């Protein structure tokens, strides 16, 4: 599946996703009401359709009705539907069903060779396990240290990078740069005693936090070069002036690389 096109015939990936949903719901549906419950919840809160003519007294007919809607969705909306099933209380799924779906999804996505993985009930872009783990670890790091601003920016960066059908690359880079800015300021504050002015708010560099973080000079130059590149592409002003690079199209691969880099840097700064 990809690029938001309709896939009514059923690609191997879409078929596998439906089969996972079918196996899970059917295996725990001892009262034979699961499909009517899920169809009603999906039509009410996801498809936003009238429900007065749904076959809610016939479990098998409800399954077929949901299947028709499932295979009629644009590709990217299938992922939206699974996220809805996993997080929305109106979806009609039992918690056991959600656990079984979570358990099977990433194995399925890996087997089908997709560029997405499920993380905290959201589908995230995936190129390799190292980059995926770095982003996840950065999110956990800012959450662990209760860094509200950095956490908000990291979550938004990942949301932009995960946007379907196309990522919001510039927005992802901008939020990643701001997340690094927030962490670097907090780290720089370690070297500032009470009664001294606050740590500076510096965008596009971590030089002011290098001493507190123990960054060697040989490494600092390369870090700041990449940060300046990210800063330029982000569209954020540089020394009060709008960057011309912020007007150019942003390659989604470079955006992914820069967000992973920012994530690695956050983990490094907070060690």
CSV table of C-alpha atoms in Angstrom, one decimal:
chain,number,residue,atom,x,y,z
A,1,UNK,CA,0.0,0.0,0.0
A,2,UNK,CA,1.2,3.5,-0.6
A,3,UNK,CA,0.7,7.0,-2.0
A,4,UNK,CA,-2.9,7.3,-0.9
A,5,UNK,CA,-4.4,5.3,-3.9
A,6,UNK,CA,-7.3,3.0,-3.6
A,7,UNK,CA,-6.5,-0.7,-3.4
A,8,UNK,CA,-9.9,-2.3,-3.6
A,9,UNK,CA,-8.5,-5.5,-5.2
A,10,UNK,CA,-6.5,-6.3,-2.0
A,11,UNK,CA,-2.7,-6.0,-2.0
A,12,UNK,CA,-0.8,-8.7,0.0
A,13,UNK,CA,-0.3,-6.1,2.8
A,14,UNK,CA,-3.9,-5.0,2.9
A,15,UNK,CA,-5.1,-8.6,2.9
A,16,UNK,CA,-2.7,-9.4,5.7
A,17,UNK,CA,-3.9,-6.5,7.8
A,18,UNK,CA,-7.5,-7.6,7.3
A,19,UNK,CA,-6.6,-11.2,8.1
A,20,UNK,CA,-5.0,-10.0,11.4
A,21,UNK,CA,-8.1,-8.1,12.3
A,22,UNK,CA,-10.4,-11.0,11.3
A,23,UNK,CA,-8.4,-13.6,13.3
A,24,UNK,CA,-8.2,-11.5,16.4
A,25,UNK,CA,-11.9,-10.5,16.5
A,26,UNK,CA,-13.1,-14.0,15.6
A,27,UNK,CA,-10.9,-15.8,18.1
A,28,UNK,CA,-12.4,-13.9,21.1
A,29,UNK,CA,-16.0,-13.4,19.8
A,30,UNK,CA,-17.7,-16.0,22.0
A,31,UNK,CA,-21.0,-14.1,22.1
A,32,UNK,CA,-21.0,-13.5,18.3
A,33,UNK,CA,-21.4,-9.7,18.6
A,34,UNK,CA,-17.9,-8.4,18.0
A,35,UNK,CA,-18.4,-7.4,14.4
A,36,UNK,CA,-21.7,-5.6,15.0
A,37,UNK,CA,-20.0,-3.6,17.9
A,38,UNK,CA,-16.9,-2.7,15.8
A,39,UNK,CA,-19.0,-1.8,12.7
A,40,UNK,CA,-21.2,0.5,14.8
A,41,UNK,CA,-18.3,2.2,16.5
A,42,UNK,CA,-16.3,2.7,13.3
A,43,UNK,CA,-19.3,4.1,11.4
A,44,UNK,CA,-20.1,6.5,14.3
A,45,UNK,CA,-16.6,7.8,15.1
A,46,UNK,CA,-14.3,7.0,12.1
A,47,UNK,CA,-16.3,6.8,8.9
A,48,UNK,CA,-18.9,9.3,10.3
A,49,UNK,CA,-21.8,7.5,8.5
A,50,UNK,CA,-25.5,7.2,9.5
A,51,UNK,CA,-26.0,3.9,11.4
A,52,UNK,CA,-29.8,3.4,11.1
A,53,UNK,CA,-29.5,1.0,8.1
A,54,UNK,CA,-26.5,-1.0,9.4
A,55,UNK,CA,-27.0,-4.8,9.8
A,56,UNK,CA,-26.5,-4.6,13.5
A,57,UNK,CA,-28.6,-7.6,14.3
A,58,UNK,CA,-26.5,-9.9,12.0
A,59,UNK,CA,-22.9,-10.4,13.1
A,60,UNK,CA,-21.7,-11.9,9.8
A,61,UNK,CA,-23.4,-9.2,7.8
A,62,UNK,CA,-21.7,-6.6,9.9
A,63,UNK,CA,-18.3,-8.2,9.2
A,64,UNK,CA,-18.9,-8.1,5.5
A,65,UNK,CA,-20.1,-4.5,5.7
A,66,UNK,CA,-16.9,-3.5,7.6
A,67,UNK,CA,-14.8,-5.5,5.1
A,68,UNK,CA,-16.3,-3.6,2.2
A,69,UNK,CA,-15.5,-0.3,3.9
A,70,UNK,CA,-12.0,-1.5,4.8
A,71,UNK,CA,-11.1,-2.4,1.2
A,72,UNK,CA,-12.6,0.8,-0.1
A,73,UNK,CA,-10.4,3.0,2.0
A,74,UNK,CA,-7.4,4.9,0.5
A,75,UNK,CA,-4.2,3.2,1.5
A,76,UNK,CA,-3.1,5.7,4.2
A,77,UNK,CA,-6.5,5.6,5.8
A,78,UNK,CA,-6.2,1.9,6.6
A,79,UNK,CA,-3.4,2.9,9.0
A,80,UNK,CA,-5.7,5.6,10.4
A,81,UNK,CA,-8.4,2.9,10.9
A,82,UNK,CA,-6.0,0.7,12.9
A,83,UNK,CA,-4.9,3.6,15.0
A,84,UNK,CA,-8.6,4.3,15.7
A,85,UNK,CA,-9.2,0.7,16.7
A,86,UNK,CA,-6.2,0.8,19.1
A,87,UNK,CA,-6.8,4.1,20.9
A,88,UNK,CA,-10.4,5.2,20.6
A,89,UNK,CA,-12.9,3.9,23.3
A,90,UNK,CA,-15.7,4.2,20.7
A,91,UNK,CA,-14.1,1.6,18.4
A,92,UNK,CA,-15.9,-1.3,20.1
A,93,UNK,CA,-12.8,-3.5,20.6
A,94,UNK,CA,-12.1,-5.4,23.8
A,95,UNK,CA,-8.8,-4.6,25.4
A,96,UNK,CA,-7.7,-8.2,24.8
A,97,UNK,CA,-8.3,-7.7,21.1
A,98,UNK,CA,-6.2,-4.6,21.2
A,99,UNK,CA,-3.4,-6.4,22.9
A,100,UNK,CA,-3.5,-9.2,20.3
A,101,UNK,CA,-3.5,-6.7,17.4
A,102,UNK,CA,-0.5,-4.8,18.9
A,103,UNK,CA,1.3,-8.1,19.3
A,104,UNK,CA,0.9,-9.1,15.7
A,105,UNK,CA,1.2,-5.8,13.8
A,106,UNK,CA,4.9,-5.1,13.8
A,107,UNK,CA,5.7,-8.7,12.9
A,108,UNK,CA,3.3,-8.4,10.0
A,109,UNK,CA,4.7,-5.0,8.9
A,110,UNK,CA,8.2,-6.4,9.0
A,111,UNK,CA,7.3,-9.5,7.0
A,112,UNK,CA,5.6,-7.4,4.3
A,113,UNK,CA,8.6,-5.1,4.1
A,114,UNK,CA,6.8,-1.9,4.9
A,115,UNK,CA,8.4,1.4,5.9
A,116,UNK,CA,6.2,1.8,9.0
A,117,UNK,CA,6.2,0.3,12.5
A,118,UNK,CA,3.7,0.6,15.4
A,119,UNK,CA,5.0,2.5,18.4
A,120,UNK,CA,2.7,3.7,21.2
A,121,UNK,CA,-0.3,2.8,19.1
A,122,UNK,CA,0.9,5.1,16.2
A,123,UNK,CA,2.5,4.1,12.9
A,124,UNK,CA,5.9,5.7,12.6
A,125,UNK,CA,8.3,5.8,9.7
A,126,UNK,CA,10.9,3.1,9.8
A,127,UNK,CA,14.1,2.7,7.8
A,128,UNK,CA,16.1,0.6,10.2
A,129,UNK,CA,16.0,-0.5,13.8
A,130,UNK,CA,18.8,1.9,14.8
A,131,UNK,CA,17.1,5.0,13.6
A,132,UNK,CA,13.7,3.9,15.0
A,133,UNK,CA,15.2,3.1,18.4
A,134,UNK,CA,17.0,6.4,18.6
A,135,UNK,CA,13.8,8.4,18.0
A,136,UNK,CA,12.0,6.3,20.5
A,137,UNK,CA,14.8,6.6,23.1
A,138,UNK,CA,14.8,10.4,22.7
A,139,UNK,CA,11.1,10.5,23.4
A,140,UNK,CA,11.6,8.4,26.5
A,141,UNK,CA,14.5,10.6,27.6
A,142,UNK,CA,12.6,13.9,27.5
A,143,UNK,CA,9.6,12.2,29.2
A,144,UNK,CA,11.8,10.7,31.9
A,145,UNK,CA,13.4,14.1,32.8
A,146,UNK,CA,10.0,15.8,32.7
A,147,UNK,CA,11.1,18.3,30.0
A,148,UNK,CA,7.7,19.4,28.8
A,149,UNK,CA,8.8,21.7,26.0
A,150,UNK,CA,11.3,19.2,24.5
A,151,UNK,CA,8.7,16.4,24.9
A,152,UNK,CA,6.1,18.4,23.1
A,153,UNK,CA,8.5,19.3,20.2
A,154,UNK,CA,9.7,15.7,19.8
A,155,UNK,CA,6.2,14.3,19.7
A,156,UNK,CA,5.2,16.9,17.1
A,157,UNK,CA,8.3,16.1,15.0
A,158,UNK,CA,7.4,12.4,14.9
A,159,UNK,CA,3.8,13.3,14.2
A,160,UNK,CA,4.9,15.4,11.2
A,161,UNK,CA,7.2,12.8,10.0
A,162,UNK,CA,4.4,10.2,10.3
A,163,UNK,CA,1.8,12.3,8.5
A,164,UNK,CA,-0.1,10.4,5.8
A,165,UNK,CA,-0.2,10.2,2.9
A,166,UNK,CA,2.9,12.5,2.8
A,167,UNK,CA,5.1,13.5,5.7
A,168,UNK,CA,5.4,17.2,6.6
A,169,UNK,CA,9.2,17.2,6.3
A,170,UNK,CA,9.9,20.9,7.1
A,171,UNK,CA,7.7,20.8,10.1
A,172,UNK,CA,9.4,17.6,11.4
A,173,UNK,CA,12.8,19.2,11.1
A,174,UNK,CA,11.6,22.5,12.7
A,175,UNK,CA,10.2,20.6,15.7
A,176,UNK,CA,13.3,18.5,16.1
A,177,UNK,CA,15.5,21.6,16.1
A,178,UNK,CA,13.4,23.2,18.8
A,179,UNK,CA,13.5,20.0,20.9
A,180,UNK,CA,17.3,20.0,20.7
A,181,UNK,CA,17.2,23.7,21.6
A,182,UNK,CA,15.1,23.0,24.7
A,183,UNK,CA,17.3,20.1,25.9
A,184,UNK,CA,20.6,22.1,25.3
A,185,UNK,CA,19.3,25.0,27.3
A,186,UNK,CA,18.4,22.7,30.2
A,187,UNK,CA,21.8,21.0,30.0
A,188,UNK,CA,23.7,24.4,29.8
A,189,UNK,CA,21.9,25.5,33.0
A,190,UNK,CA,23.9,22.9,34.9
A,191,UNK,CA,26.9,25.1,34.8
A,192,UNK,CA,25.0,28.2,35.9
A,193,UNK,CA,24.8,28.8,39.7
A,194,UNK,CA,22.0,30.5,41.6
A,195,UNK,CA,21.8,34.2,41.2
A,196,UNK,CA,23.3,34.1,37.7
A,197,UNK,CA,21.3,34.9,34.6
A,198,UNK,CA,19.5,32.1,32.9
A,199,UNK,CA,21.1,29.8,30.3
A,200,UNK,CA,20.8,31.2,26.8
A,201,UNK,CA,18.2,30.1,24.3
A,202,UNK,CA,20.3,29.2,21.2
A,203,UNK,CA,18.8,27.7,18.1
A,204,UNK,CA,21.0,25.8,15.7
A,205,UNK,CA,24.0,25.1,18.0
A,206,UNK,CA,24.9,23.3,21.2
A,207,UNK,CA,28.2,25.1,21.8
A,208,UNK,CA,26.8,26.8,24.9
A,209,UNK,CA,26.0,23.3,26.4
A,210,UNK,CA,29.2,21.6,25.3
A,211,UNK,CA,31.0,22.0,28.6
A,212,UNK,CA,28.1,20.7,30.7
A,213,UNK,CA,27.5,17.8,28.3
A,214,UNK,CA,31.2,17.0,28.0
A,215,UNK,CA,31.2,17.3,24.2
A,216,UNK,CA,34.8,17.2,22.8
A,217,UNK,CA,35.7,20.0,20.5
A,218,UNK,CA,36.4,17.5,17.7
A,219,UNK,CA,32.8,16.4,17.8
A,220,UNK,CA,31.2,19.7,18.5
A,221,UNK,CA,32.1,21.1,15.0
A,222,UNK,CA,30.4,18.3,13.2
A,223,UNK,CA,27.3,18.4,15.4
A,224,UNK,CA,26.9,22.1,14.8
A,225,UNK,CA,27.3,21.8,11.1
A,226,UNK,CA,24.4,19.3,11.0
A,227,UNK,CA,22.3,21.5,13.3
A,228,UNK,CA,22.9,24.5,11.1
A,229,UNK,CA,21.7,22.5,8.1
A,230,UNK,CA,18.6,21.5,10.0
A,231,UNK,CA,18.1,25.1,11.2
A,232,UNK,CA,18.3,26.4,7.7
A,233,UNK,CA,15.8,23.8,6.3
A,234,UNK,CA,13.4,24.3,9.2
A,235,UNK,CA,12.3,27.8,8.1
A,236,UNK,CA,13.1,29.2,11.5
A,237,UNK,CA,14.8,32.7,11.4
A,238,UNK,CA,18.6,32.7,11.6
A,239,UNK,CA,19.9,35.7,13.5
A,240,UNK,CA,16.6,37.4,12.9
A,241,UNK,CA,16.7,36.7,9.1
A,242,UNK,CA,14.5,34.2,7.3
A,243,UNK,CA,16.5,31.5,5.7
A,244,UNK,CA,16.2,31.2,1.9
A,245,UNK,CA,16.8,27.4,2.3
A,246,UNK,CA,13.6,27.4,4.2
A,247,UNK,CA,11.7,28.0,1.0
A,248,UNK,CA,13.1,25.1,-0.9
A,249,UNK,CA,11.4,21.6,-1.1
A,250,UNK,CA,12.7,19.3,1.6
A,251,UNK,CA,13.6,15.7,0.7
A,252,UNK,CA,11.8,13.4,3.1
A,253,UNK,CA,14.9,11.2,3.4
A,254,UNK,CA,16.9,14.1,4.6
A,255,UNK,CA,14.1,15.1,7.0
A,256,UNK,CA,14.1,11.6,8.4
A,257,UNK,CA,17.9,11.6,8.8
A,258,UNK,CA,17.9,15.0,10.5
A,259,UNK,CA,15.1,14.0,13.0
A,260,UNK,CA,17.1,10.8,13.8
A,261,UNK,CA,20.2,12.9,14.2
A,262,UNK,CA,18.4,15.3,16.6
A,263,UNK,CA,17.1,12.3,18.5
A,264,UNK,CA,20.5,10.9,18.9
A,265,UNK,CA,21.8,14.2,20.0
A,266,UNK,CA,19.2,14.6,22.7
A,267,UNK,CA,20.1,11.2,24.1
A,268,UNK,CA,23.8,12.1,24.0
A,269,UNK,CA,23.2,15.5,25.8
A,270,UNK,CA,21.1,13.9,28.6
A,271,UNK,CA,23.5,11.0,29.3
